[in-house]
Amino acid sequence: MISDSTLVDHGTGSPVVAAMETEAVATKALDSADDPEIWVDAKDARRALIYATDKKAGLYVYDLKGKQVQFLTVGPMNNVDLRSGLSIAGLPETVIAASDRVRGGAALFKLDPVTLQTAHWGFVAMPTSEAYGFCVGVTKANQLTFIMVGKTGDVTQSLITTENGQPKATVVRQFATGSQSEGCVVDDVTGRLYIAEENTALWQYGLDPASGTARTAVESLPSPKLVADIEGLTLLRDGDKTYLIASSQGDFAFAVWRVEGDAPVYQGRFSVYAGKGIDAVTGTDGVAALGGQVGPYSKGVVVMQDDSDTDGEAPATARARQNFKLVDWNEIVKALKIE
């Protein structure tokens, strides 16, 4: 399907510009690029990768200069997430996983930390409607958990173990948000799960299955902070502060809250304008962030999907291709006057 977002010059948030952009995904003129995730070597921050889905074809791997270093032809992948530094029996140190729209579950991958090559590892079924949103977390009991958000808003949470060297999923909770949902992210530190019900609210749940369906709204629609659809969600840790970033697709912006405390504290909104020879971000679907040193980014980087990639700084007049933009977290801090 063709993306239904309006072609505009830029969004409505405080302006920032991208530092870099990836090569475009190969699927042309379609709503194809969707969701990114970021990996960095804990021992050498110069070694980093960006994973990004093409929901018509597979999983891309880029370096921090935006060059494609690998493509895994695993079929339609919608959302991608990962956890690194794992010390859980039977699991690789780094687990990458993505929602598989055809088979109805999660495709799993593992990273060779020496060669930086990613290999397909296995698949786990997770019963929902069309596999759509997806996120990964680590529980207080040091268990890897997957959350799959079906397109109609039905959610399945599973614990991930191994059996005969292959991943195995055990369902521990199922619930419904109420309507179409996609973006989700887990805060391992606080034990919170955030889910974007696209036309209704950005919700906070508990990660512990015992918390059931209890939830509170970080922001409800209609809102000047989020304009439907609410799409991608991500977290960034900056020292002792944690920031939740939500994609406001309706006006091509990103809303930011501090969330390490008892209640979310709103920080402002930003949009990626054209500059430094790179076009603006519109469509604002998936988004990922990682704090701390990530290659040349001293305090972190934010990566987001752009549904209308153009040459240079020219505004889009047609939707010919899609890619991902990289924004220095320092620039967002300055734009929003975050203390």
Short mmCIF file of C-alpha atoms in Angstrom, two decimals:
data_model
loop_
_atom_site.label_atom_id
_atom_site.label_comp_id
_atom_site.label_asym_id
_atom_site.label_seq_id
_atom_site.Cartn_x
_atom_site.Cartn_y
_atom_site.Cartn_z
CA MET A 1 0.00 0.00 0.00
CA ILE A 2 1.12 3.58 -0.63
CA SER A 3 1.79 5.69 2.46
CA ASP A 4 -1.14 8.00 3.18
CA SER A 5 0.91 10.72 4.92
CA THR A 6 0.80 14.19 3.35
CA LEU A 7 3.80 15.46 1.41
CA VAL A 8 5.06 18.53 3.29
CA ASP A 9 8.38 20.37 3.69
CA HIS A 10 8.79 19.54 7.40
CA GLY A 11 6.97 18.84 10.66
CA THR A 12 5.66 21.17 13.36
CA GLY A 13 8.11 20.56 16.20
CA SER A 14 11.25 22.50 17.16
CA PRO A 15 13.69 22.14 14.26
CA VAL A 16 16.71 19.85 14.29
CA VAL A 17 18.66 18.54 11.29
CA ALA A 18 19.93 15.04 10.60
CA ALA A 19 23.65 14.33 10.88
CA MET A 20 23.51 11.37 8.50
CA GLU A 21 21.08 9.22 6.53
CA THR A 22 21.05 5.63 5.39
CA GLU A 23 20.93 4.33 1.88
CA ALA A 24 17.33 3.84 0.78
CA VAL A 25 15.61 0.50 1.10
CA ALA A 26 15.33 -1.36 -2.19
CA THR A 27 11.52 -1.60 -2.21
CA LYS A 28 10.47 1.44 -4.24
CA ALA A 29 7.48 3.79 -4.04
CA LEU A 30 5.72 1.77 -1.35
CA ASP A 31 5.07 2.02 2.37
CA SER A 32 8.06 -0.25 3.01
CA ALA A 33 10.72 1.11 5.40
CA ASP A 34 9.35 0.94 8.91
CA ASP A 35 11.33 0.49 12.11
CA PRO A 36 15.00 0.80 13.20
CA GLU A 37 17.07 -0.36 16.19
CA ILE A 38 20.65 0.43 17.28
CA TRP A 39 23.45 -1.79 18.57
CA VAL A 40 26.78 -0.57 19.99
CA ASP A 41 29.72 -2.59 21.25
CA ALA A 42 29.90 -2.03 25.02
CA LYS A 43 33.70 -2.35 24.85
CA ASP A 44 34.26 -0.13 21.80
CA ALA A 45 31.66 2.54 21.00
CA ARG A 46 33.15 3.00 17.51
CA ARG A 47 31.61 -0.34 16.55
CA ALA A 48 27.89 0.16 16.02
CA LEU A 49 25.13 -1.04 13.72
CA ILE A 50 21.64 0.06 12.74
CA TYR A 51 19.03 -2.60 12.08
CA ALA A 52 16.03 -1.54 10.00
CA THR A 53 13.03 -3.33 8.57
CA ASP A 54 11.68 -3.37 5.05
CA LYS A 55 8.18 -4.64 5.67
CA LYS A 56 7.95 -5.95 2.13
CA ALA A 57 11.26 -7.82 2.01
CA GLY A 58 13.53 -8.30 5.04
CA LEU A 59 15.99 -6.82 7.50
CA TYR A 60 18.71 -4.27 6.67
CA VAL A 61 21.92 -3.69 8.57
CA TYR A 62 23.66 -0.30 8.18
CA ASP A 63 26.78 1.26 9.63
CA LEU A 64 26.74 4.71 11.28
CA LYS A 65 27.54 6.36 7.94
CA GLY A 66 24.33 4.93 6.56
CA LYS A 67 26.00 2.38 4.31
CA GLN A 68 24.26 -0.95 3.90
CA VAL A 69 26.54 -3.69 5.24
CA GLN A 70 24.10 -6.59 5.13
CA PHE A 71 20.58 -7.51 4.04
CA LEU A 72 18.76 -10.57 5.32
CA THR A 73 16.10 -11.77 2.87
CA VAL A 74 13.77 -13.10 5.52
CA GLY A 75 10.49 -11.72 4.18
CA PRO A 76 8.18 -9.00 5.51
CA MET A 77 9.53 -7.77 8.86
CA ASN A 78 7.57 -4.99 10.57
CA ASN A 79 9.21 -3.90 13.86
CA VAL A 80 12.70 -4.77 15.15
CA ASP A 81 14.23 -4.66 18.64
CA LEU A 82 17.26 -6.15 20.41
CA ARG A 83 18.97 -6.75 23.72
CA SER A 84 22.73 -6.96 24.14
CA GLY A 85 24.93 -7.91 27.06
CA LEU A 86 22.68 -10.83 27.95
CA SER A 87 23.90 -13.45 30.42
CA ILE A 88 20.96 -15.81 30.23
CA ALA A 89 21.62 -19.55 29.89
CA GLY A 90 21.25 -20.79 26.32
CA LEU A 91 20.80 -17.36 24.73
CA PRO A 92 23.32 -15.49 22.59
CA GLU A 93 24.93 -12.40 24.14
CA THR A 94 23.01 -10.28 21.61
CA VAL A 95 19.53 -11.20 20.42
CA ILE A 96 17.88 -9.28 17.58
CA ALA A 97 14.26 -10.02 16.74
CA ALA A 98 11.58 -8.69 14.40
CA SER A 99 7.85 -9.20 13.94
CA ASP A 100 7.21 -11.55 11.02
CA ARG A 101 4.04 -10.44 9.28
CA VAL A 102 3.59 -13.65 7.28
CA ARG A 103 4.30 -16.42 9.80
CA GLY A 104 2.73 -14.68 12.79
CA GLY A 105 5.49 -14.40 15.33
CA ALA A 106 9.06 -13.21 15.75
CA ALA A 107 12.10 -13.98 13.62
CA LEU A 108 15.27 -14.11 15.72
CA PHE A 109 18.83 -13.26 14.74
CA LYS A 110 22.21 -13.34 16.48
CA LEU A 111 25.23 -11.12 16.01
CA ASP A 112 28.81 -12.34 15.76
CA PRO A 113 30.65 -9.70 17.83
CA VAL A 114 33.94 -10.37 16.02
CA THR A 115 32.84 -10.14 12.39
CA LEU A 116 29.74 -7.97 13.04
CA GLN A 117 27.79 -10.32 10.80
CA THR A 118 24.18 -11.05 11.67
CA ALA A 119 22.69 -14.49 11.06
CA HIS A 120 19.13 -15.76 11.15
CA TRP A 121 18.74 -17.92 14.28
CA GLY A 122 15.15 -19.09 14.45
CA PHE A 123 11.47 -18.27 14.77
CA VAL A 124 8.91 -18.31 17.58
CA ALA A 125 5.16 -18.21 17.04
CA MET A 126 3.29 -15.55 19.02
CA PRO A 127 -0.51 -15.71 18.59
CA THR A 128 -1.97 -12.32 17.61
CA SER A 129 -3.74 -10.80 14.65
CA GLU A 130 -1.26 -9.65 11.94
CA ALA A 131 2.17 -9.40 13.65
CA TYR A 132 2.69 -5.64 13.77
CA GLY A 133 4.31 -3.90 16.73
CA PHE A 134 7.10 -5.65 18.60
CA CYS A 135 9.51 -4.99 21.47
CA VAL A 136 11.97 -6.84 23.67
CA GLY A 137 12.65 -6.58 27.40
CA VAL A 138 14.51 -8.21 30.25
CA THR A 139 12.50 -8.91 33.39
CA LYS A 140 13.55 -8.32 37.00
CA ALA A 141 14.13 -12.09 37.18
CA ASN A 142 16.64 -11.83 34.27
CA GLN A 143 14.37 -13.46 31.70
CA LEU A 144 14.15 -12.35 28.07
CA THR A 145 10.61 -11.38 27.14
CA PHE A 146 8.98 -10.51 23.82
CA ILE A 147 5.85 -8.38 23.38
CA MET A 148 3.96 -8.74 20.11
CA VAL A 149 1.27 -6.18 19.28
CA GLY A 150 -1.24 -7.42 16.72
CA LYS A 151 -2.61 -4.94 14.23
CA THR A 152 -6.06 -4.94 15.86
CA GLY A 153 -4.57 -4.16 19.28
CA ASP A 154 -4.32 -7.68 20.71
CA VAL A 155 -1.09 -8.17 22.65
CA THR A 156 0.86 -11.34 23.47
CA GLN A 157 3.79 -11.47 25.90
CA SER A 158 6.13 -14.48 25.91
CA LEU A 159 9.23 -15.55 27.79
CA ILE A 160 12.10 -16.70 25.54
CA THR A 161 14.25 -19.72 26.35
CA THR A 162 16.04 -22.31 24.23
CA GLU A 163 15.37 -25.95 23.41
CA ASN A 164 17.93 -28.02 21.47
CA GLY A 165 19.74 -24.82 20.55
CA GLN A 166 16.66 -23.13 19.10
CA PRO A 167 14.56 -20.33 20.60
CA LYS A 168 11.34 -21.26 22.36
CA ALA A 169 8.49 -18.94 23.40
CA THR A 170 6.13 -19.50 26.33
CA VAL A 171 3.08 -17.24 26.46
CA VAL A 172 2.69 -15.55 29.85
CA ARG A 173 0.10 -12.84 29.17
CA GLN A 174 -2.45 -11.77 26.58
CA PHE A 175 -4.60 -8.64 26.58
CA ALA A 176 -6.10 -6.03 24.24
CA THR A 177 -5.48 -2.30 23.96
CA GLY A 178 -8.86 -1.61 22.35
CA SER A 179 -8.02 -0.66 18.77
CA GLN A 180 -5.21 -0.60 16.19
CA SER A 181 -1.83 -0.37 17.91
CA GLU A 182 1.79 -0.82 16.92
CA GLY A 183 4.67 0.98 18.63
CA CYS A 184 5.92 -0.45 21.91
CA VAL A 185 9.03 -0.24 24.09
CA VAL A 186 10.15 -1.81 27.38
CA ASP A 187 11.98 -0.01 30.19
CA ASP A 188 13.97 -2.82 31.82
CA VAL A 189 14.97 -0.59 34.74
CA THR A 190 11.50 0.49 35.87
CA GLY A 191 9.63 -2.56 34.62
CA ARG A 192 7.31 -0.49 32.45
CA LEU A 193 5.85 -1.32 29.05
CA TYR A 194 4.72 1.50 26.76
CA ILE A 195 2.29 0.85 23.88
CA ALA A 196 0.93 3.29 21.28
CA GLU A 197 -2.77 2.80 20.58
CA GLU A 198 -2.58 4.77 17.36
CA ASN A 199 -5.72 6.90 17.48
CA THR A 200 -6.42 6.83 21.21
CA ALA A 201 -3.49 7.14 23.63
CA LEU A 202 0.09 6.42 24.54
CA TRP A 203 -0.25 3.88 27.37
CA GLN A 204 1.97 2.75 30.24
CA TYR A 205 1.54 -0.85 31.40
CA GLY A 206 3.55 -3.00 33.79
CA LEU A 207 5.99 -5.48 32.25
CA ASP A 208 5.22 -8.05 34.95
CA PRO A 209 2.43 -10.32 33.63
CA ALA A 210 0.87 -10.17 37.11
CA SER A 211 0.04 -6.50 36.44
CA GLY A 212 -2.61 -7.72 34.00
CA THR A 213 -4.39 -5.04 31.98
CA ALA A 214 -3.84 -2.13 34.39
CA ARG A 215 -2.63 0.96 32.54
CA THR A 216 -2.29 4.72 32.72
CA ALA A 217 -2.20 7.20 29.87
CA VAL A 218 1.03 9.09 29.25
CA GLU A 219 -0.95 11.15 26.73
CA SER A 220 -4.48 10.82 25.36
CA LEU A 221 -5.74 11.99 21.97
CA PRO A 222 -6.69 14.53 20.78
CA SER A 223 -3.61 16.35 22.03
CA PRO A 224 -1.28 19.17 20.95
CA LYS A 225 1.64 16.87 21.85
CA LEU A 226 0.66 13.87 19.72
CA VAL A 227 -1.33 13.97 16.49
CA ALA A 228 -2.74 10.66 15.27
CA ASP A 229 -1.38 8.30 14.33
CA ILE A 230 0.93 7.67 17.27
CA GLU A 231 3.57 5.40 15.74
CA GLY A 232 7.08 4.41 16.90
CA LEU A 233 8.24 4.50 20.53
CA THR A 234 11.76 4.42 21.95
CA LEU A 235 13.73 5.13 25.14
CA LEU A 236 17.05 6.95 25.59
CA ARG A 237 19.09 6.96 28.80
CA ASP A 238 21.18 10.09 29.36
CA GLY A 239 23.05 9.60 32.63
CA ASP A 240 20.47 9.12 35.37
CA LYS A 241 17.65 10.42 33.15
CA THR A 242 15.44 8.34 30.86
CA TYR A 243 13.53 9.85 27.95
CA LEU A 244 10.54 8.38 26.12
CA ILE A 245 10.26 9.50 22.49
CA ALA A 246 7.01 9.00 20.55
CA SER A 247 6.45 9.48 16.83
CA SER A 248 3.58 11.87 16.07
CA GLN A 249 2.86 10.83 12.50
CA GLY A 250 -0.05 13.22 12.02
CA ASP A 251 2.21 16.29 12.06
CA PHE A 252 5.66 14.73 11.44
CA ALA A 253 7.03 15.42 14.89
CA PHE A 254 8.42 13.58 17.93
CA ALA A 255 7.24 14.17 21.50
CA VAL A 256 9.62 13.65 24.43
CA TRP A 257 8.98 12.88 28.13
CA ARG A 258 11.25 12.11 31.06
CA VAL A 259 10.04 8.84 32.54
CA GLU A 260 12.47 7.61 35.20
CA GLY A 261 10.34 9.11 37.98
CA ASP A 262 6.88 8.28 39.26
CA ALA A 263 5.10 10.31 36.57
CA PRO A 264 6.09 11.33 33.01
CA VAL A 265 7.41 14.89 32.64
CA TYR A 266 6.87 16.43 29.20
CA GLN A 267 9.98 17.96 27.58
CA GLY A 268 8.76 19.21 24.19
CA ARG A 269 8.51 18.24 20.52
CA PHE A 270 11.01 18.23 17.68
CA SER A 271 10.92 17.69 13.93
CA VAL A 272 13.74 16.90 11.52
CA TYR A 273 14.10 19.74 9.01
CA ALA A 274 16.18 19.77 5.83
CA GLY A 275 19.82 20.73 6.36
CA LYS A 276 23.42 19.61 5.88
CA GLY A 277 22.46 18.32 2.44
CA ILE A 278 19.82 15.95 3.86
CA ASP A 279 16.06 16.22 3.33
CA ALA A 280 13.48 16.56 6.10
CA VAL A 281 11.75 13.65 7.82
CA THR A 282 8.08 13.16 7.02
CA GLY A 283 5.81 10.22 7.75
CA THR A 284 7.62 9.62 11.07
CA ASP A 285 6.93 5.91 11.50
CA GLY A 286 9.46 3.84 13.47
CA VAL A 287 12.05 5.46 15.76
CA ALA A 288 14.96 4.14 17.85
CA ALA A 289 17.38 5.81 20.25
CA LEU A 290 20.49 4.89 22.20
CA GLY A 291 22.16 7.06 24.83
CA GLY A 292 25.84 7.32 25.69
CA GLN A 293 28.73 7.21 23.24
CA VAL A 294 27.61 5.78 19.90
CA GLY A 295 30.38 6.26 17.35
CA PRO A 296 30.78 10.03 16.85
CA TYR A 297 27.66 10.82 18.92
CA SER A 298 28.91 11.66 22.41
CA LYS A 299 25.58 11.46 24.26
CA GLY A 300 23.57 9.30 21.93
CA VAL A 301 21.74 9.14 18.63
CA VAL A 302 18.12 8.95 17.46
CA VAL A 303 17.27 7.09 14.24
CA MET A 304 13.90 7.44 12.53
CA GLN A 305 12.14 6.32 9.37
CA ASP A 306 11.55 8.86 6.59
CA ASP A 307 8.77 7.90 4.21
CA SER A 308 9.84 10.36 1.46
CA ASP A 309 13.59 10.35 0.97
CA THR A 310 14.76 12.90 -1.59
CA ASP A 311 18.07 14.09 -3.01
CA GLY A 312 19.77 16.80 -0.95
CA GLU A 313 17.46 19.18 0.88
CA ALA A 314 14.72 19.23 -1.73
CA PRO A 315 11.17 18.73 -0.43
CA ALA A 316 9.33 15.63 -1.61
CA THR A 317 7.06 16.01 -4.64
CA ALA A 318 6.54 12.26 -4.98
CA ARG A 319 7.12 9.26 -2.75
CA ALA A 320 9.83 7.44 -4.70
CA ARG A 321 11.84 5.83 -1.89
CA GLN A 322 12.25 5.58 1.87
CA ASN A 323 15.18 5.51 4.27
CA PHE A 324 16.29 6.29 7.84
CA LYS A 325 17.76 9.50 9.29
CA LEU A 326 20.27 9.82 12.16
CA VAL A 327 20.01 12.77 14.57
CA ASP A 328 22.56 13.65 17.27
CA TRP A 329 20.85 13.58 20.70
CA ASN A 330 22.86 16.69 21.63
CA GLU A 331 20.99 18.63 18.92
CA ILE A 332 17.63 17.56 20.32
CA VAL A 333 18.70 18.54 23.85
CA LYS A 334 19.63 22.02 22.55
CA ALA A 335 16.46 22.43 20.50
CA LEU A 336 14.17 21.51 23.40
CA LYS A 337 16.31 23.29 26.02
CA ILE A 338 16.46 20.10 28.06
CA GLU A 339 18.43 20.66 31.26
#
